[in-house]
Short mmCIF file of C-alpha atoms and ligand atoms in Angstrom, two decimals:
data_model
loop_
_atom_site.label_atom_id
_atom_site.label_comp_id
_atom_site.label_asym_id
_atom_site.label_seq_id
_atom_site.Cartn_x
_atom_site.Cartn_y
_atom_site.Cartn_z
CA MET A 1220 -19.06 -22.00 9.81
CA LYS A 1221 -15.40 -22.71 9.36
CA GLU A 1222 -13.19 -22.49 12.43
CA THR A 1223 -10.23 -20.19 12.00
CA SER A 1224 -6.83 -20.70 13.49
CA ILE A 1225 -4.93 -17.99 15.27
CA ARG A 1226 -2.22 -16.75 13.02
CA LYS A 1227 1.14 -15.39 13.81
CA THR A 1228 2.59 -12.38 12.12
CA ALA A 1229 5.94 -12.51 10.44
CA LEU A 1230 6.79 -9.12 9.05
CA GLU A 1231 10.31 -8.06 9.83
CA GLY A 1232 11.28 -6.29 12.99
CA ILE A 1233 8.73 -7.69 15.40
CA GLY A 1234 9.47 -7.96 19.08
CA LYS A 1235 12.77 -6.13 18.97
CA SER A 1236 11.90 -3.15 21.11
CA SER A 1237 9.84 -1.70 23.91
CA ALA A 1238 6.09 -1.19 23.59
CA LEU A 1239 4.50 1.56 21.59
CA ASP A 1240 2.83 4.24 23.72
CA ILE A 1241 -0.61 4.22 22.16
CA ASN A 1242 -1.96 7.16 24.18
CA SER A 1243 0.87 9.34 23.07
CA VAL A 1244 0.42 8.18 19.45
CA ARG A 1245 -3.30 8.93 19.58
CA ARG A 1246 -2.61 12.44 20.85
CA ASP A 1247 -0.61 13.03 17.67
CA PHE A 1248 -3.71 12.42 15.54
CA PRO A 1249 -6.15 15.33 15.91
CA ILE A 1250 -9.00 13.36 14.36
CA PHE A 1251 -9.30 11.28 17.54
CA ALA A 1252 -10.13 14.36 19.59
CA GLN A 1253 -13.69 14.29 18.25
CA THR A 1254 -16.58 11.98 18.92
CA VAL A 1255 -18.90 10.37 16.39
CA ARG A 1256 -22.55 10.45 17.50
CA ASP A 1257 -21.30 10.89 21.06
CA GLU A 1258 -19.13 7.79 20.76
CA ARG A 1259 -15.35 7.60 20.70
CA LEU A 1260 -14.14 7.31 17.10
CA VAL A 1261 -12.96 3.75 16.51
CA PHE A 1262 -11.16 3.90 13.20
CA LEU A 1263 -10.55 0.48 11.70
CA ASP A 1264 -10.11 1.42 8.06
CA SER A 1265 -6.46 2.36 7.74
CA ALA A 1266 -5.94 -0.09 4.87
CA ALA A 1267 -8.17 2.20 2.80
CA SER A 1268 -6.48 5.36 4.04
CA ALA A 1269 -4.71 6.15 7.29
CA GLN A 1270 -5.34 9.16 9.53
CA LYS A 1271 -2.79 11.97 9.61
CA PRO A 1272 -0.66 13.05 12.57
CA SER A 1273 -0.27 16.78 13.37
CA GLN A 1274 3.34 16.52 12.22
CA VAL A 1275 2.14 15.83 8.66
CA ILE A 1276 -0.69 18.37 8.78
CA ARG A 1277 1.75 20.99 10.07
CA ALA A 1278 4.31 20.23 7.35
CA ILE A 1279 1.65 20.74 4.69
CA SER A 1280 0.36 23.96 6.17
CA GLU A 1281 3.91 25.28 6.71
CA CYS A 1282 4.64 24.47 3.08
CA TYR A 1283 1.81 26.80 2.01
CA GLU A 1284 2.42 29.37 4.74
CA SER A 1285 6.13 29.90 4.41
CA GLN A 1286 7.84 27.96 1.67
CA TYR A 1287 5.47 27.67 -1.27
CA ALA A 1288 6.52 28.30 -4.87
CA ASN A 1289 6.89 26.09 -7.90
CA VAL A 1290 9.90 23.81 -7.70
CA HIS A 1291 12.93 23.41 -9.99
CA ARG A 1292 11.99 26.55 -11.90
CA GLY A 1293 12.66 29.74 -9.99
CA VAL A 1294 15.98 31.42 -9.27
CA TYR A 1295 14.42 33.28 -6.36
CA TRP A 1296 14.73 32.48 -2.66
CA LEU A 1297 11.23 31.06 -2.16
CA SER A 1298 11.44 28.67 -5.09
CA GLU A 1299 14.83 27.49 -3.89
CA LYS A 1300 13.37 26.88 -0.43
CA ALA A 1301 10.44 24.92 -1.87
CA THR A 1302 12.79 22.93 -4.13
CA GLU A 1303 15.02 22.13 -1.17
CA ALA A 1304 12.06 20.82 0.87
CA PHE A 1305 10.73 18.83 -2.11
CA ASP A 1306 14.13 17.28 -2.88
CA SER A 1307 14.78 16.54 0.75
CA SER A 1308 11.55 14.51 0.84
CA ARG A 1309 12.82 12.40 -2.01
CA LYS A 1310 16.00 11.73 -0.04
CA LYS A 1311 14.01 10.79 3.09
CA ILE A 1312 11.92 8.34 1.10
CA GLY A 1313 15.01 6.86 -0.56
CA ALA A 1314 16.52 6.28 2.89
CA PHE A 1315 13.20 4.91 4.20
CA LEU A 1316 13.20 2.21 1.51
CA ASN A 1317 16.99 1.87 1.59
CA ALA A 1318 17.22 2.67 -2.12
CA ALA A 1319 20.77 2.86 -3.44
CA SER A 1320 20.14 6.47 -4.50
CA SER A 1321 17.35 9.02 -4.22
CA SER A 1322 17.32 9.16 -8.06
CA GLU A 1323 15.56 5.79 -7.82
CA ILE A 1324 12.54 7.47 -6.21
CA VAL A 1325 9.90 8.74 -8.65
CA PHE A 1326 7.00 10.75 -7.26
CA VAL A 1327 3.67 9.57 -8.64
CA ARG A 1328 0.04 10.12 -7.62
CA GLY A 1329 -0.11 6.78 -5.83
CA ALA A 1330 0.49 3.07 -6.24
CA THR A 1331 -2.06 2.94 -9.06
CA GLU A 1332 -0.13 5.45 -11.12
CA GLY A 1333 3.17 3.76 -10.25
CA ILE A 1334 1.99 0.40 -11.59
CA ASN A 1335 0.44 1.98 -14.68
CA LEU A 1336 3.71 3.79 -15.32
CA VAL A 1337 5.71 0.57 -15.18
CA ALA A 1338 3.20 -1.39 -17.28
CA ALA A 1339 3.08 1.34 -19.92
CA SER A 1340 6.73 2.40 -20.00
CA TYR A 1341 8.62 -0.79 -19.16
CA GLY A 1342 5.94 -3.20 -20.41
CA GLY A 1343 5.14 -1.15 -23.51
CA THR A 1344 8.83 -1.06 -24.46
CA PHE A 1345 10.35 -4.33 -23.37
CA LEU A 1346 7.53 -6.88 -23.38
CA GLN A 1347 6.73 -8.59 -26.66
CA PRO A 1348 3.69 -10.57 -27.85
CA GLY A 1349 3.74 -14.00 -26.18
CA ASP A 1350 5.85 -12.83 -23.21
CA GLU A 1351 4.38 -13.88 -19.90
CA VAL A 1352 3.58 -11.66 -16.93
CA ILE A 1353 2.69 -13.30 -13.62
CA ILE A 1354 0.45 -11.75 -10.99
CA THR A 1355 -1.42 -13.41 -8.12
CA HIS A 1356 -5.11 -13.97 -7.52
CA MET A 1357 -4.97 -11.72 -4.46
CA GLU A 1358 -3.98 -8.48 -6.20
CA HIS A 1359 -5.76 -5.17 -5.82
CA HIS A 1360 -7.42 -4.19 -9.12
CA SER A 1361 -4.62 -1.68 -9.64
CA ASN A 1362 -2.20 -4.56 -10.08
CA ILE A 1363 -4.50 -6.44 -12.46
CA VAL A 1364 -6.04 -3.94 -14.85
CA PRO A 1365 -2.83 -2.23 -16.09
CA TRP A 1366 -1.52 -5.66 -17.12
CA GLN A 1367 -4.80 -6.47 -18.85
CA ILE A 1368 -4.57 -3.21 -20.76
CA LEU A 1369 -1.03 -4.19 -21.79
CA ARG A 1370 -2.26 -7.66 -22.73
CA ASP A 1371 -4.87 -6.10 -25.02
CA GLN A 1372 -2.36 -3.69 -26.52
CA LYS A 1373 0.65 -5.97 -26.90
CA GLY A 1374 -0.52 -9.57 -26.80
CA ILE A 1375 1.35 -10.51 -23.63
CA ILE A 1376 0.07 -13.49 -21.67
CA LEU A 1377 -1.13 -12.91 -18.13
CA LYS A 1378 -0.74 -15.79 -15.68
CA VAL A 1379 -2.26 -15.86 -12.23
CA VAL A 1380 -0.91 -17.63 -9.14
CA PRO A 1381 -3.91 -19.17 -7.35
CA ILE A 1382 -4.78 -18.53 -3.70
CA GLU A 1383 -4.71 -21.43 -1.26
CA ASP A 1384 -7.66 -21.98 1.10
CA ASP A 1385 -6.00 -20.04 3.92
CA GLY A 1386 -5.31 -17.03 1.69
CA SER A 1387 -1.63 -17.74 1.08
CA ILE A 1388 0.15 -18.59 -2.13
CA ASP A 1389 2.19 -21.72 -2.65
CA LEU A 1390 5.71 -20.94 -3.86
CA GLU A 1391 5.89 -24.32 -5.58
CA VAL A 1392 2.81 -23.44 -7.61
CA PHE A 1393 4.38 -20.08 -8.44
CA GLY A 1394 7.57 -21.87 -9.44
CA ASN A 1395 5.60 -24.10 -11.80
CA LEU A 1396 4.29 -21.03 -13.63
CA LEU A 1397 7.78 -19.64 -14.15
CA SER A 1398 9.60 -20.36 -17.39
CA ALA A 1399 11.91 -18.76 -19.90
CA LYS A 1400 8.80 -17.02 -21.24
CA THR A 1401 8.23 -15.20 -17.94
CA LYS A 1402 9.44 -11.66 -18.38
CA PHE A 1403 7.74 -9.86 -15.54
CA VAL A 1404 6.25 -10.68 -12.13
CA SER A 1405 4.03 -8.16 -10.33
CA VAL A 1406 2.86 -9.09 -6.85
CA THR A 1407 1.52 -7.52 -3.72
CA HIS A 1408 3.63 -7.50 -0.56
CA VAL A 1409 0.59 -7.67 1.73
CA ALA A 1410 -2.84 -8.51 0.29
CA ASN A 1411 -5.33 -5.75 1.02
CA ALA A 1412 -8.44 -7.94 1.27
CA LEU A 1413 -6.83 -10.83 3.17
CA GLY A 1414 -3.87 -9.47 5.10
CA THR A 1415 -1.60 -12.20 3.76
CA VAL A 1416 2.11 -11.36 3.85
CA VAL A 1417 3.50 -12.64 0.56
CA PRO A 1418 7.05 -14.08 0.55
CA VAL A 1419 8.26 -11.45 -1.89
CA LYS A 1420 11.96 -11.98 -1.30
CA GLU A 1421 11.67 -15.61 -2.40
CA ILE A 1422 9.50 -14.52 -5.33
CA CYS A 1423 12.18 -12.03 -6.43
CA ASN A 1424 14.87 -14.71 -6.27
CA MET A 1425 12.80 -17.22 -8.18
CA ALA A 1426 11.71 -14.70 -10.83
CA HIS A 1427 15.26 -13.44 -11.30
CA SER A 1428 16.48 -16.99 -11.84
CA VAL A 1429 14.49 -17.06 -15.10
CA GLY A 1430 15.51 -13.50 -16.00
CA ALA A 1431 12.19 -11.79 -15.15
CA HIS A 1432 11.90 -8.40 -13.48
CA VAL A 1433 9.74 -7.96 -10.39
CA LEU A 1434 7.41 -5.22 -9.19
CA ILE A 1435 6.14 -5.29 -5.61
CA ASP A 1436 2.99 -3.44 -4.62
CA GLY A 1437 3.89 -2.31 -1.13
CA CYS A 1438 0.75 -0.28 -0.30
CA GLN A 1439 -0.22 -2.47 2.62
CA ALA A 1440 3.32 -3.28 3.72
CA VAL A 1441 5.14 0.04 4.22
CA PRO A 1442 2.88 1.27 7.04
CA HIS A 1443 3.45 -1.92 9.00
CA SER A 1444 6.99 -3.13 8.47
CA GLN A 1445 10.49 -2.06 7.60
CA VAL A 1446 10.96 -2.42 3.85
CA ASP A 1447 14.44 -2.64 2.39
CA VAL A 1448 14.26 -2.75 -1.39
CA GLN A 1449 17.89 -3.81 -1.70
CA LYS A 1450 17.43 -6.71 0.69
CA LEU A 1451 14.24 -7.74 -1.11
CA GLY A 1452 16.08 -7.50 -4.40
CA CYS A 1453 13.00 -6.18 -6.24
CA ASP A 1454 13.29 -4.15 -9.42
CA PHE A 1455 10.28 -1.93 -8.74
CA TYR A 1456 8.39 -1.12 -5.54
CA VAL A 1457 5.32 1.11 -5.30
CA PHE A 1458 3.25 2.56 -2.47
CA SER A 1459 0.71 5.29 -1.79
CA GLY A 1460 1.44 8.11 0.66
CA HIS A 1461 -2.06 8.26 2.13
CA LYS A 1462 -1.80 4.76 3.57
CA LEU A 1463 1.47 5.71 5.29
CA TYR A 1464 -0.12 8.54 7.32
CA GLY A 1465 0.77 11.01 4.57
CA PRO A 1466 -1.41 13.01 2.18
CA SER A 1467 -3.40 11.58 -0.71
CA GLY A 1468 -2.44 12.31 -4.30
CA ILE A 1469 1.22 11.43 -3.73
CA GLY A 1470 2.93 8.08 -3.94
CA VAL A 1471 6.23 6.51 -4.75
CA LEU A 1472 7.66 4.37 -7.48
CA TYR A 1473 11.04 2.96 -6.57
CA ALA A 1474 12.94 1.47 -9.50
CA LYS A 1475 16.51 0.35 -9.97
CA GLU A 1476 18.40 3.20 -11.59
CA GLU A 1477 19.63 1.17 -14.54
CA LEU A 1478 16.02 0.26 -15.42
CA LEU A 1479 14.78 3.82 -15.12
CA HIS A 1480 17.55 4.90 -17.50
CA GLN A 1481 16.36 2.39 -20.09
CA MET A 1482 12.68 3.30 -19.80
CA PRO A 1483 10.95 5.92 -21.99
CA PRO A 1484 8.80 8.64 -20.40
CA TYR A 1485 5.28 7.79 -19.31
CA GLN A 1486 3.94 11.30 -19.90
CA GLY A 1487 5.36 14.29 -21.74
CA GLY A 1488 5.41 17.91 -20.64
CA GLY A 1489 7.34 20.42 -18.60
CA ASP A 1490 10.10 19.43 -16.19
CA MET A 1491 10.83 16.07 -17.82
CA ILE A 1492 12.88 17.36 -20.72
CA GLU A 1493 16.44 18.39 -21.38
CA SER A 1494 15.66 20.35 -24.53
CA VAL A 1495 12.70 20.77 -26.87
CA THR A 1496 12.54 21.76 -30.52
CA PHE A 1497 9.80 20.91 -32.99
CA GLU A 1498 12.17 18.45 -34.62
CA LYS A 1499 13.46 16.66 -31.56
CA THR A 1500 13.06 16.53 -27.82
CA SER A 1501 15.56 15.00 -25.46
CA TYR A 1502 14.50 13.82 -22.06
CA ALA A 1503 15.86 14.56 -18.62
CA ASP A 1504 17.51 11.81 -16.62
CA PRO A 1505 15.40 9.87 -14.13
CA PRO A 1506 13.63 10.57 -11.88
CA GLN A 1507 12.65 13.88 -13.57
CA ARG A 1508 11.99 12.01 -16.84
CA PHE A 1509 8.97 10.43 -15.18
CA GLU A 1510 7.66 13.51 -13.41
CA ALA A 1511 6.05 15.58 -16.17
CA GLY A 1512 4.38 18.81 -15.10
CA THR A 1513 4.20 20.61 -11.79
CA PRO A 1514 4.38 17.92 -9.12
CA ASN A 1515 2.32 17.57 -5.97
CA ILE A 1516 4.69 19.80 -4.01
CA SER A 1517 2.90 19.92 -0.67
CA GLY A 1518 2.05 16.22 -1.03
CA ALA A 1519 5.70 15.25 -1.42
CA ILE A 1520 6.67 17.45 1.53
CA GLY A 1521 3.82 15.96 3.60
CA LEU A 1522 4.93 12.46 2.69
CA GLY A 1523 8.47 13.30 3.80
CA ALA A 1524 7.00 14.38 7.15
CA ALA A 1525 5.01 11.13 7.34
CA VAL A 1526 8.18 9.13 6.80
CA ASP A 1527 9.90 11.15 9.54
CA TYR A 1528 6.96 10.50 11.84
CA VAL A 1529 6.79 6.75 11.24
CA ARG A 1530 10.54 6.48 11.74
CA SER A 1531 10.37 8.49 14.95
CA ILE A 1532 7.85 6.00 16.37
CA GLY A 1533 9.84 3.07 14.91
CA LEU A 1534 8.54 0.48 12.49
CA ASP A 1535 9.71 -2.30 14.79
CA LYS A 1536 7.47 -0.95 17.55
CA ILE A 1537 4.58 -0.40 15.15
CA ALA A 1538 4.87 -3.93 13.75
CA ALA A 1539 5.02 -5.54 17.20
CA HIS A 1540 2.11 -3.47 18.49
CA GLU A 1541 -0.12 -4.15 15.49
CA ALA A 1542 0.72 -7.86 15.55
CA GLY A 1543 -0.49 -8.01 19.15
CA VAL A 1544 -3.74 -6.22 18.31
CA LEU A 1545 -4.32 -8.40 15.26
CA ASP A 1546 -3.73 -11.55 17.30
CA TYR A 1547 -6.22 -10.33 19.87
CA ALA A 1548 -8.82 -9.48 17.21
CA THR A 1549 -8.34 -12.82 15.49
CA GLU A 1550 -8.73 -14.65 18.79
CA CYS A 1551 -11.92 -12.72 19.64
CA LEU A 1552 -13.53 -13.34 16.24
CA SER A 1553 -12.40 -16.97 16.06
CA GLY A 1554 -14.45 -17.62 19.17
CA ARG A 1555 -17.70 -16.88 17.33
CA ASN A 1556 -19.10 -19.67 15.23
CA ASP A 1557 -21.28 -17.35 13.12
CA ILE A 1558 -18.20 -15.55 11.82
CA GLN A 1559 -15.89 -16.71 9.07
CA ILE A 1560 -12.54 -15.01 8.78
CA ILE A 1561 -11.50 -14.68 5.14
CA GLY A 1562 -7.73 -14.99 5.05
CA THR A 1563 -6.16 -17.16 7.75
CA ALA A 1564 -2.62 -17.47 6.42
CA ALA A 1565 0.17 -18.06 8.91
CA ASN A 1566 1.76 -14.73 8.03
CA LYS A 1567 -0.59 -11.78 8.12
CA ALA A 1568 -0.43 -8.07 8.74
CA SER A 1569 -3.04 -5.65 10.04
CA VAL A 1570 -6.11 -6.81 8.10
CA LEU A 1571 -9.04 -8.83 9.40
CA SER A 1572 -11.63 -9.61 6.74
CA PHE A 1573 -14.74 -11.52 7.73
CA VAL A 1574 -18.35 -12.35 6.99
CA ILE A 1575 -21.19 -12.93 9.45
CA GLU A 1576 -23.62 -15.70 8.68
CA GLY A 1577 -26.94 -14.32 7.47
CA VAL A 1578 -25.95 -10.64 7.55
CA HIS A 1579 -24.83 -8.61 4.56
CA PRO A 1580 -21.48 -6.87 5.19
CA HIS A 1581 -23.01 -3.49 4.33
CA ASP A 1582 -25.56 -3.93 7.11
CA VAL A 1583 -22.74 -4.81 9.49
CA GLY A 1584 -20.85 -1.67 8.48
CA THR A 1585 -23.94 0.52 8.88
CA ILE A 1586 -24.74 -0.81 12.36
CA LEU A 1587 -21.12 -0.45 13.48
CA ASP A 1588 -21.13 3.11 12.20
CA GLN A 1589 -23.98 3.90 14.61
CA GLU A 1590 -21.53 3.08 17.40
CA GLY A 1591 -18.76 5.26 15.98
CA ILE A 1592 -16.87 2.29 14.51
CA ALA A 1593 -15.50 2.74 11.00
CA VAL A 1594 -14.84 -0.45 9.04
CA ARG A 1595 -14.73 -1.08 5.32
CA THR A 1596 -17.35 -3.23 3.65
CA GLY A 1597 -17.34 -4.31 0.01
CA HIS A 1598 -14.97 -6.06 -2.34
CA HIS A 1599 -11.99 -3.85 -1.42
CA CYS A 1600 -11.03 -3.50 -5.10
CA ALA A 1601 -10.20 -7.20 -5.08
CA GLN A 1602 -13.18 -8.82 -6.79
CA PRO A 1603 -11.23 -11.95 -7.81
CA VAL A 1604 -10.50 -12.55 -4.09
CA MET A 1605 -14.22 -12.36 -3.31
CA ASP A 1606 -14.94 -14.81 -6.16
CA ARG A 1607 -12.25 -17.17 -4.87
CA PHE A 1608 -13.85 -17.34 -1.42
CA GLY A 1609 -17.41 -17.36 -2.76
CA VAL A 1610 -18.52 -14.16 -1.02
CA PRO A 1611 -19.82 -10.95 -2.63
CA SER A 1612 -18.01 -8.79 -0.11
CA THR A 1613 -16.52 -8.81 3.37
CA VAL A 1614 -16.31 -6.62 6.43
CA ARG A 1615 -12.72 -5.50 6.75
CA ALA A 1616 -11.25 -4.17 9.98
CA SER A 1617 -7.75 -2.89 9.34
CA LEU A 1618 -5.23 -1.49 11.77
CA GLY A 1619 -3.02 1.50 12.09
CA MET A 1620 -0.48 2.24 14.80
CA TYR A 1621 -3.20 4.09 16.79
CA ASN A 1622 -5.46 1.07 17.20
CA GLY A 1623 -5.50 -0.84 20.45
CA ARG A 1624 -7.34 -3.69 22.09
CA ASP A 1625 -10.00 -1.19 23.21
CA ASP A 1626 -10.87 -0.71 19.53
CA ILE A 1627 -11.25 -4.45 19.10
CA ASP A 1628 -13.42 -4.63 22.24
CA ALA A 1629 -15.60 -1.91 20.71
CA LEU A 1630 -15.77 -3.87 17.45
CA ILE A 1631 -16.79 -7.05 19.27
CA GLY A 1632 -19.44 -5.10 21.19
CA GLY A 1633 -20.72 -3.67 17.90
CA LEU A 1634 -20.88 -7.15 16.37
CA GLU A 1635 -22.96 -8.33 19.31
CA ARG A 1636 -25.37 -5.49 18.53
CA VAL A 1637 -25.46 -6.71 14.90
CA ARG A 1638 -26.35 -10.19 16.14
CA GLU A 1639 -29.13 -8.81 18.35
CA ILE A 1640 -30.64 -6.90 15.45
CA PHE A 1641 -30.38 -9.84 13.03
CA ASN A 1642 -31.45 -12.54 15.43
C1 PLP B 136 -2.53 -3.51 -2.16
C2 PLP B 136 -2.99 -2.23 -2.80
N1 PLP B 136 -2.49 -1.90 -3.99
C3 PLP B 136 -2.85 -0.77 -4.62
C4 PLP B 136 -3.77 0.09 -4.06
C5 PLP B 136 -4.14 1.33 -4.80
O1 PLP B 136 -3.73 2.45 -4.09
P1 PLP B 136 -4.12 3.91 -4.60
O2 PLP B 136 -5.60 3.91 -4.81
O3 PLP B 136 -3.70 4.81 -3.46
O4 PLP B 136 -3.37 4.16 -5.85
C6 PLP B 136 -4.33 -0.23 -2.82
C7 PLP B 136 -5.36 0.63 -2.23
O5 PLP B 136 -6.22 0.19 -1.50
C8 PLP B 136 -3.93 -1.42 -2.18
O6 PLP B 136 -4.42 -1.76 -0.99
#
């Protein structure tokens, strides 16, 4: 099978600070206090959803225990307290992304809803038949299907940047797809099935030079690197809270304020209006315009706590630590000639996808599970990536800040067991 090269990681902020104290981090995550079938839990599936630190769990339970009421509606003390906590989360997230204002932060259910919102509201309003939208071949389905729906509704043309053999994209090839017809570019920051770090800053510059707007899907980037939306220059940025050690059912759409002001609502209902009569309804300003109905109050508060937690550890430390563990894992797996790593780009973050000759990934996952090792197997909601590399699925080990070399040693041990069984 193909030999893989050891990659280096190039997310921002690496190597700038002292080491992360993994034992102290692990103590923050109550889930690691238990064993799985008498084995230590080795959790290598944070790209699907990360575990939650006590700080986040506590913030959610405190929300229900002492500050719960509907937000933006009551004049009473408890509702004001809940509203204050909810609004303060928005501010924390704005600062986390370095948005120019917290009004640029829209709470959504997750990245999927964020992308659908942009495709429906921005795309439905501003894109015309024949306009071109560019995505890449390495997108999660949530950054493919909304654009296909728009294509079917509006007659836009969807163009796809191909993936190179190592799992990267070639900016020159992207540049060749750009033209005056390109009105929108929607790309992932880090590819969930490959780990490739996409040069999104360059993509923003290039797309802007032809007058296109850019959305970045940051699901797999925000837990692993410092993201600065102003430095990136993107127009939209989305991520899901549950991958950033926060709760599920809450996510973030960042959008430049001037764009949000031009966009019509995505859904109608309470909280997003200024006034309603049967003849005419006027809408609230963003971000409320895009948050119809009672929001996920405890989710937003929990996500604020997750942001506080990640910042208290330090994204520079997290990035450096994870890069070291990923290098180690890559080196260990590269030494085995029955394993093919899928995604060997020079710049990667936190994801190691691979196949073992002669063994179905689901069997690998099931055997590893017997040893208390949780990995993801399947197409990772990126079927076009599987097609590109000619595999039906992969085993994906993905890292969070709590993973160490001991987890990789356990994985390697588990893979030896797989080999024994399938010899
Ligand atoms: C790159 C990427 N984009 C989008 C999503 C969708 O996230 P969610 O299901 O939380 O909306 C995921 C989830 O795996 C992802 O990895």
